[in-house]
Amino acid sequence: MEAAGRERRRLLLLGTFVQTKADRQLQVMQETAIAVDEQGVIVGIERAQQEGQDAHSAGQRLLGQLGWEAESVDECSSGPEGFFFPGLIDTHVHAAQYANVGLFGKTTLLDWLERYTFPLEASLCDVAKARRMWRACVDRTLAHGTTTAAYYGVVDVEATNALMDECVARGQRALVGRVCMDAKEVNPAWYRDETAAEALEATLRTVEHARRVDAAGALVEPVLTPRFAPSCSMALMEALGKLQREEGLAVQTHLSETREELALVRRLFPDAASYTAVYDAARLLTPRTILAHGIHLGDDEARLIAQRGSSVAHCPCSNTALASGRARVGWLWRHGIAVGLGTDMSGGYSPSVLEAARQALLVSRNLAMDAAANPDAADDFDCNLSVDDVLFLATRGGAIALGLDHKIGAFDLGLQWDAQLIHLDTPEHHSFARGNVDVFGWESCQERVAKWLFNGDDRNTLKVWVQGRLVHSRPVKHDM
Amino acid sequence: MEAAGRERRRLLLLGTFVQTKADRQLQVMQETAIAVDEQGVIVGIERAQQEGQDAHSAGQRLLGQLGWEAESVDECSSGPEGFFFPGLIDTHVHAAQYANVGLFGKTTLLDWLERYTFPLEASLCDVAKARRMWRACVDRTLAHGTTTAAYYGVVDVEATNALMDECVARGQRALVGRVCMDAKEVNPAWYRDETAAEALEATLRTVEHARRVDAAGALVEPVLTPRFAPSCSMALMEALGKLQREEGLAVQTHLSETREELALVRRLFPDAASYTAVYDAARLLTPRTILAHGIHLGDDEARLIAQRGSSVAHCPCSNTALASGRARVGWLWRHGIAVGLGTDMSGGYSPSVLEAARQALLVSRNLAMDAAANPDAADDFDCNLSVDDVLFLATRGGAIALGLDHKIGAFDLGLQWDAQLIHLDTPEHHSFARGNVDVFGWESCQERVAKWLFNGDDRNTLKVWVQGRLVHSRPVKHDM
């Protein structure tokens, strides 16, 4: 199977580049040129050296340094109103729930699973239905600039394998996991693994499929996915832990989402010191482990997660919509835990990581209100995330959380060109495709980025690349 | 001056109509016809009477009952995927701040006013600049289905009058207020009224302008707008209270947005029993008074507001973004206070009332978390707003809050046709204009509405009418 945008050409990108640095500060590079080789790797970054120079001259210099002929290169400019931004990284998303975004009524986690989630996931053993869902989900998330997603598939092997096929075909970088859930009490009889052994065997078939469709794991890699502790037997979790050590695979699961879930874990695992300790007992806390939510954690649990090098996927849309709680990103950071963002569709109502970033900022404002009301516990709550912080979470932070920061998340030399071209309109730009952001012309670049964060949507994402390949583009028409 | 869409034609609307009833429940009327006369008034509603009948036959019956010839009528169908919905009502919005949406950094109310807001508002004494802003703001909000807006203009009379002109020209129903602010301490020297008398005189010039451009107040009416108590002298507020009684005008101001503001009010008005009591002393609490925010109110204040028949504009985007607090809509309702929604641009980051509705639901989830954590005070906090509740706030609730429910807010006989046509796409609908909502075909109408609430945007709003006039429409192209 070959990936989208097959032809491998060198790229020369010119104009304004915006990214977050390792210290989470936004960095704006104007009049800059970036060269990307045929493997999709950033091999040159050149900034205009003095006043009056522009990106074009920087680009010419770069071509000279690399010894590249102009005709061997595809050129793309951000234009004066636009900017390049790293592709967004969704560290927690259930592809199977895409059709349910926005549907949760007044449910909270456990009844939401039963009412909305399990029936839809179970129905995807109809692989034709599953393929329709995967196409819709991958198409939609690429349009929103999601270049990497950590997907939960379903229990069904064929359907989960079809999700990997879709990611390879459309060129979206992904971790794809077959959901494991063998506990009799929590999972419905019509949607679960019958035994731990069957769950493990089924998982192995998806790992093999991943290696068949993408032998090098360049784009798609398998991820071990015990749904969450209450839905898994200890035998299953231990077997997955063993497989992880043997194969060095990534792991994803849920942790500490709601208080009802905590009570359930205490009842099901009465000997465990904490929810986090359950996973640790199964040796599932690894440097490649992504734990979704992490809301109601104690200090001991945070220390354990940090010690194991595991990371947290913060899912603000979902956590608020299901009234699960408010995760304390600043507190996690202070414990040394890497944090990324998850849309958590469809607990989260939006396919957009940009929306997740926006809501991460708003959740942090709610924590700031709590801190103001509880000055004694302010350290626990206070973390007023900035525009820069949440865009870091959406890009470089997500890459670190997924253990992929040696490949993606920023515009550093040697990283892959996983990126998007953002365009903002003026109020007078009466294009049919006009987005929801208006720039009046007096905004700084930082202010343009803030406007994009708060009102931007997929209309502002004109082009999306993964590994140097163009995987999404939006025609710009002026027909209104 | 004549309003947009001048030609007055009868309308026959056919298909699915969704609205909220007085009890806040969503009502879906399928296979229904609604007739609107040349004055934009709903004069007939006819539903298919038995199984197998459709909207078309209901429409034919309606034409017969009204004695209307088919050729005297413009017909519009919702289509099977779409539905008509009442126009959205923005009960609190600063038109002058439109250019700043999304810009607030980490500021809270008082420093945000100084850093972002006052400089932009003051600059609009340049009427050409103001007109560009009004055009952008009215155009944008109409595109989002806002058929009625309660606008704050600026201090400058000509600029504020130009906002009225723009609303009349574009056909948006509006209350437009010239901002009054004469206090020396809180307002900058370069942006304020010099004296109460000057503020009153300037206000009168905007009231006269409103009556000149729209003598009957059919579309645009003036609204007295003391900015907020700290920015006004008691003499000015009393003068505005007197003018209100003489002319029966609407009033809008801010109330109890942040704790810092409460402290400021206590210092500036040491003899007042409460923040609310300050306005009551000036006799500004009337049945036509809209109070924005109302977050940190005591029971005595809520009782006073209810007794005076004033209402509250809930502004969830702004309240969270500026970390102002969480307004308790259920608590206000239990006190008998009418509540509408405000975008509160640009404290609020979005021009969309739909986004405000979405955030109202999420703020209520945060209150539900507080209630779960404080069972003793749960009555104060608990108000888990449903999809129906927040769509009520956005339409009928807003109409009641503005004292306009005898004209707008629903599809009742005798009300004006202030409405929008909503369309949702399937995942296979690869139109250039495709919105952010996918319907897969198995959703109930209620679920389609929920999907629209959570992921809908201006792309889903195909047509917008005010008073029976088409004031916005979006071409639907299939060119991708």
mmCIF file of N, CA and C in Angstrom, chain A residues 261-323:
data_model
loop_
_atom_site.group_PDB
_atom_site.id
_atom_site.type_symbol
_atom_site.label_atom_id
_atom_site.label_comp_id
_atom_site.label_asym_id
_atom_site.label_seq_id
_atom_site.Cartn_x
_atom_site.Cartn_y
_atom_site.Cartn_z
ATOM 1 N N GLU A 261 -15.637 6.792 38.350
ATOM 2 C CA GLU A 261 -14.679 5.820 37.818
ATOM 3 C C GLU A 261 -13.655 5.449 38.900
ATOM 4 N N LEU A 262 -13.205 6.446 39.681
ATOM 5 C CA LEU A 262 -12.251 6.167 40.756
ATOM 6 C C LEU A 262 -12.837 5.162 41.743
ATOM 7 N N ALA A 263 -14.118 5.366 42.094
ATOM 8 C CA ALA A 263 -14.773 4.462 43.040
ATOM 9 C C ALA A 263 -14.842 3.053 42.460
ATOM 10 N N LEU A 264 -15.123 2.985 41.167
ATOM 11 C CA LEU A 264 -15.199 1.692 40.491
ATOM 12 C C LEU A 264 -13.840 0.992 40.525
ATOM 13 N N VAL A 265 -12.781 1.737 40.260
ATOM 14 C CA VAL A 265 -11.431 1.155 40.279
ATOM 15 C C VAL A 265 -11.093 0.666 41.683
ATOM 16 N N ARG A 266 -11.451 1.460 42.696
ATOM 17 C CA ARG A 266 -11.176 1.030 44.074
ATOM 18 C C ARG A 266 -11.889 -0.293 44.390
ATOM 19 N N ARG A 267 -13.122 -0.412 43.881
ATOM 20 C CA ARG A 267 -13.886 -1.628 44.149
ATOM 21 C C ARG A 267 -13.298 -2.830 43.392
ATOM 22 N N LEU A 268 -12.903 -2.593 42.141
ATOM 23 C CA LEU A 268 -12.429 -3.702 41.307
ATOM 24 C C LEU A 268 -10.986 -4.110 41.627
ATOM 25 N N PHE A 269 -10.202 -3.134 42.091
ATOM 26 C CA PHE A 269 -8.788 -3.406 42.391
ATOM 27 C C PHE A 269 -8.500 -2.966 43.828
ATOM 28 N N PRO A 270 -9.100 -3.652 44.807
ATOM 29 C CA PRO A 270 -9.046 -3.157 46.187
ATOM 30 C C PRO A 270 -7.626 -3.130 46.764
ATOM 31 N N ASP A 271 -6.711 -3.905 46.194
ATOM 32 C CA ASP A 271 -5.361 -3.955 46.772
ATOM 33 C C ASP A 271 -4.417 -2.902 46.194
ATOM 34 N N ALA A 272 -4.862 -2.229 45.119
ATOM 35 C CA ALA A 272 -3.973 -1.257 44.477
ATOM 36 C C ALA A 272 -3.912 0.029 45.316
ATOM 37 N N ALA A 273 -2.736 0.620 45.369
ATOM 38 C CA ALA A 273 -2.563 1.853 46.145
ATOM 39 C C ALA A 273 -3.282 3.025 45.501
ATOM 40 N N SER A 274 -3.483 2.967 44.206
ATOM 41 C CA SER A 274 -4.147 4.057 43.482
ATOM 42 C C SER A 274 -4.547 3.538 42.104
ATOM 43 N N TYR A 275 -5.312 4.351 41.396
ATOM 44 C CA TYR A 275 -5.679 4.019 40.020
ATOM 45 C C TYR A 275 -4.400 3.853 39.187
ATOM 46 N N THR A 276 -3.498 4.813 39.311
ATOM 47 C CA THR A 276 -2.246 4.756 38.549
ATOM 48 C C THR A 276 -1.460 3.480 38.874
ATOM 49 N N ALA A 277 -1.510 3.083 40.141
ATOM 50 C CA ALA A 277 -0.752 1.897 40.571
ATOM 51 C C ALA A 277 -1.260 0.628 39.893
ATOM 52 N N VAL A 278 -2.540 0.607 39.498
ATOM 53 C CA VAL A 278 -3.074 -0.563 38.788
ATOM 54 C C VAL A 278 -2.302 -0.768 37.488
ATOM 55 N N TYR A 279 -2.147 0.316 36.738
ATOM 56 C CA TYR A 279 -1.408 0.204 35.472
ATOM 57 C C TYR A 279 0.059 -0.133 35.723
ATOM 58 N N ASP A 280 0.603 0.436 36.800
ATOM 59 C CA ASP A 280 2.016 0.175 37.081
ATOM 60 C C ASP A 280 2.224 -1.288 37.430
ATOM 61 N N ALA A 281 1.274 -1.872 38.148
ATOM 62 C CA ALA A 281 1.374 -3.291 38.500
ATOM 63 C C ALA A 281 1.408 -4.159 37.247
ATOM 64 N N ALA A 282 0.702 -3.713 36.221
ATOM 65 C CA ALA A 282 0.701 -4.453 34.948
ATOM 66 C C ALA A 282 1.886 -4.069 34.066
ATOM 67 N N ARG A 283 2.733 -3.201 34.577
ATOM 68 C CA ARG A 283 3.916 -2.686 33.853
ATOM 69 C C ARG A 283 3.513 -2.014 32.534
ATOM 70 N N LEU A 284 2.402 -1.285 32.621
ATOM 71 C CA LEU A 284 1.932 -0.551 31.437
ATOM 72 C C LEU A 284 2.361 0.914 31.453
ATOM 73 N N LEU A 285 2.986 1.352 32.517
ATOM 74 C CA LEU A 285 3.487 2.742 32.537
ATOM 75 C C LEU A 285 4.898 2.754 31.981
ATOM 76 N N THR A 286 5.012 3.244 30.755
ATOM 77 C CA THR A 286 6.309 3.236 30.065
ATOM 78 C C THR A 286 6.544 4.626 29.484
ATOM 79 N N PRO A 287 7.737 4.865 28.972
ATOM 80 C CA PRO A 287 7.984 6.172 28.324
ATOM 81 C C PRO A 287 7.193 6.345 27.027
ATOM 82 N N ARG A 288 6.583 5.281 26.520
ATOM 83 C CA ARG A 288 5.736 5.409 25.334
ATOM 84 C C ARG A 288 4.244 5.314 25.700
ATOM 85 N N THR A 289 3.893 5.543 26.974
ATOM 86 C CA THR A 289 2.499 5.405 27.409
ATOM 87 C C THR A 289 1.810 6.766 27.495
ATOM 88 N N ILE A 290 0.649 6.864 26.862
ATOM 89 C CA ILE A 290 -0.157 8.096 26.899
ATOM 90 C C ILE A 290 -1.412 7.817 27.716
ATOM 91 N N LEU A 291 -1.581 8.576 28.790
ATOM 92 C CA LEU A 291 -2.695 8.395 29.709
ATOM 93 C C LEU A 291 -3.697 9.524 29.502
ATOM 94 N N ALA A 292 -4.896 9.186 29.058
ATOM 95 C CA ALA A 292 -5.868 10.248 28.774
ATOM 96 C C ALA A 292 -6.512 10.733 30.061
ATOM 97 N N HIS A 293 -6.636 12.056 30.162
ATOM 98 C CA HIS A 293 -7.369 12.772 31.216
ATOM 99 C C HIS A 293 -6.497 13.102 32.431
ATOM 100 N N GLY A 294 -6.259 12.153 33.323
ATOM 101 C CA GLY A 294 -5.416 12.442 34.492
ATOM 102 C C GLY A 294 -5.936 13.604 35.310
ATOM 103 N N ILE A 295 -7.228 13.597 35.618
ATOM 104 C CA ILE A 295 -7.838 14.753 36.294
ATOM 105 C C ILE A 295 -7.698 14.673 37.811
ATOM 106 N N HIS A 296 -8.123 13.539 38.377
ATOM 107 C CA HIS A 296 -8.247 13.468 39.841
ATOM 108 C C HIS A 296 -7.070 12.701 40.440
ATOM 109 N N LEU A 297 -5.874 13.137 40.112
ATOM 110 C CA LEU A 297 -4.674 12.422 40.539
ATOM 111 C C LEU A 297 -4.154 12.981 41.858
ATOM 112 N N GLY A 298 -3.598 12.092 42.681
ATOM 113 C CA GLY A 298 -2.874 12.536 43.862
ATOM 114 C C GLY A 298 -1.411 12.787 43.516
ATOM 115 N N ASP A 299 -0.705 13.426 44.456
ATOM 116 C CA ASP A 299 0.713 13.717 44.226
ATOM 117 C C ASP A 299 1.516 12.431 44.009
ATOM 118 N N ASP A 300 1.158 11.396 44.775
ATOM 119 C CA ASP A 300 1.890 10.137 44.625
ATOM 120 C C ASP A 300 1.726 9.579 43.213
ATOM 121 N N GLU A 301 0.536 9.723 42.656
ATOM 122 C CA GLU A 301 0.294 9.212 41.303
ATOM 123 C C GLU A 301 1.082 10.025 40.277
ATOM 124 N N ALA A 302 1.090 11.345 40.459
ATOM 125 C CA ALA A 302 1.841 12.189 39.516
ATOM 126 C C ALA A 302 3.324 11.844 39.572
ATOM 127 N N ARG A 303 3.826 11.611 40.789
ATOM 128 C CA ARG A 303 5.246 11.246 40.907
ATOM 129 C C ARG A 303 5.541 9.920 40.209
ATOM 130 N N LEU A 304 4.616 8.984 40.349
ATOM 131 C CA LEU A 304 4.797 7.668 39.705
ATOM 132 C C LEU A 304 4.799 7.806 38.174
ATOM 133 N N ILE A 305 3.871 8.590 37.664
ATOM 134 C CA ILE A 305 3.800 8.795 36.203
ATOM 135 C C ILE A 305 5.087 9.441 35.700
ATOM 136 N N ALA A 306 5.551 10.457 36.454
ATOM 137 C CA ALA A 306 6.770 11.165 36.047
ATOM 138 C C ALA A 306 7.963 10.213 36.079
ATOM 139 N N GLN A 307 8.025 9.397 37.126
ATOM 140 C CA GLN A 307 9.134 8.460 37.290
ATOM 141 C C GLN A 307 9.180 7.468 36.129
ATOM 142 N N ARG A 308 8.018 7.036 35.665
ATOM 143 C CA ARG A 308 7.975 6.065 34.568
ATOM 144 C C ARG A 308 8.127 6.739 33.201
ATOM 145 N N GLY A 309 8.084 8.068 33.180
ATOM 146 C CA GLY A 309 8.226 8.778 31.904
ATOM 147 C C GLY A 309 6.991 8.728 31.035
ATOM 148 N N SER A 310 5.841 8.384 31.618
ATOM 149 C CA SER A 310 4.596 8.368 30.841
ATOM 150 C C SER A 310 4.047 9.793 30.727
ATOM 151 N N SER A 311 3.101 9.956 29.821
ATOM 152 C CA SER A 311 2.586 11.314 29.591
ATOM 153 C C SER A 311 1.063 11.342 29.673
ATOM 154 N N VAL A 312 0.523 12.550 29.678
ATOM 155 C CA VAL A 312 -0.920 12.739 29.830
ATOM 156 C C VAL A 312 -1.491 13.436 28.595
ATOM 157 N N ALA A 313 -2.622 12.923 28.112
ATOM 158 C CA ALA A 313 -3.388 13.591 27.057
ATOM 159 C C ALA A 313 -4.510 14.377 27.725
ATOM 160 N N HIS A 314 -4.387 15.689 27.681
ATOM 161 C CA HIS A 314 -5.400 16.566 28.291
ATOM 162 C C HIS A 314 -6.531 16.753 27.280
ATOM 163 N N CYS A 315 -7.768 16.504 27.715
ATOM 164 C CA CYS A 315 -8.928 16.522 26.822
ATOM 165 C C CYS A 315 -9.977 17.489 27.345
ATOM 166 N N PRO A 316 -9.751 18.784 27.181
ATOM 167 C CA PRO A 316 -10.611 19.765 27.851
ATOM 168 C C PRO A 316 -12.060 19.752 27.363
ATOM 169 N N CYS A 317 -12.287 19.566 26.066
ATOM 170 C CA CYS A 317 -13.677 19.595 25.568
ATOM 171 C C CYS A 317 -14.485 18.493 26.232
ATOM 172 N N SER A 318 -13.912 17.318 26.256
ATOM 173 C CA SER A 318 -14.587 16.169 26.830
ATOM 174 C C SER A 318 -14.774 16.334 28.330
ATOM 175 N N ASN A 319 -13.724 16.761 29.011
ATOM 176 C CA ASN A 319 -13.782 16.858 30.469
ATOM 177 C C ASN A 319 -14.853 17.824 30.917
ATOM 178 N N THR A 320 -15.048 18.905 30.172
ATOM 179 C CA THR A 320 -16.098 19.858 30.535
ATOM 180 C C THR A 320 -17.464 19.357 30.089
ATOM 181 N N ALA A 321 -17.563 18.854 28.872
ATOM 182 C CA ALA A 321 -18.868 18.439 28.355
ATOM 183 C C ALA A 321 -19.478 17.331 29.200
ATOM 184 N N LEU A 322 -18.638 16.397 29.674
ATOM 185 C CA LEU A 322 -19.139 15.289 30.497
ATOM 186 C C LEU A 322 -19.045 15.612 31.988
ATOM 187 N N ALA A 323 -18.705 16.877 32.321
ATOM 188 C CA ALA A 323 -18.578 17.310 33.721
ATOM 189 C C ALA A 323 -17.640 16.398 34.502
#
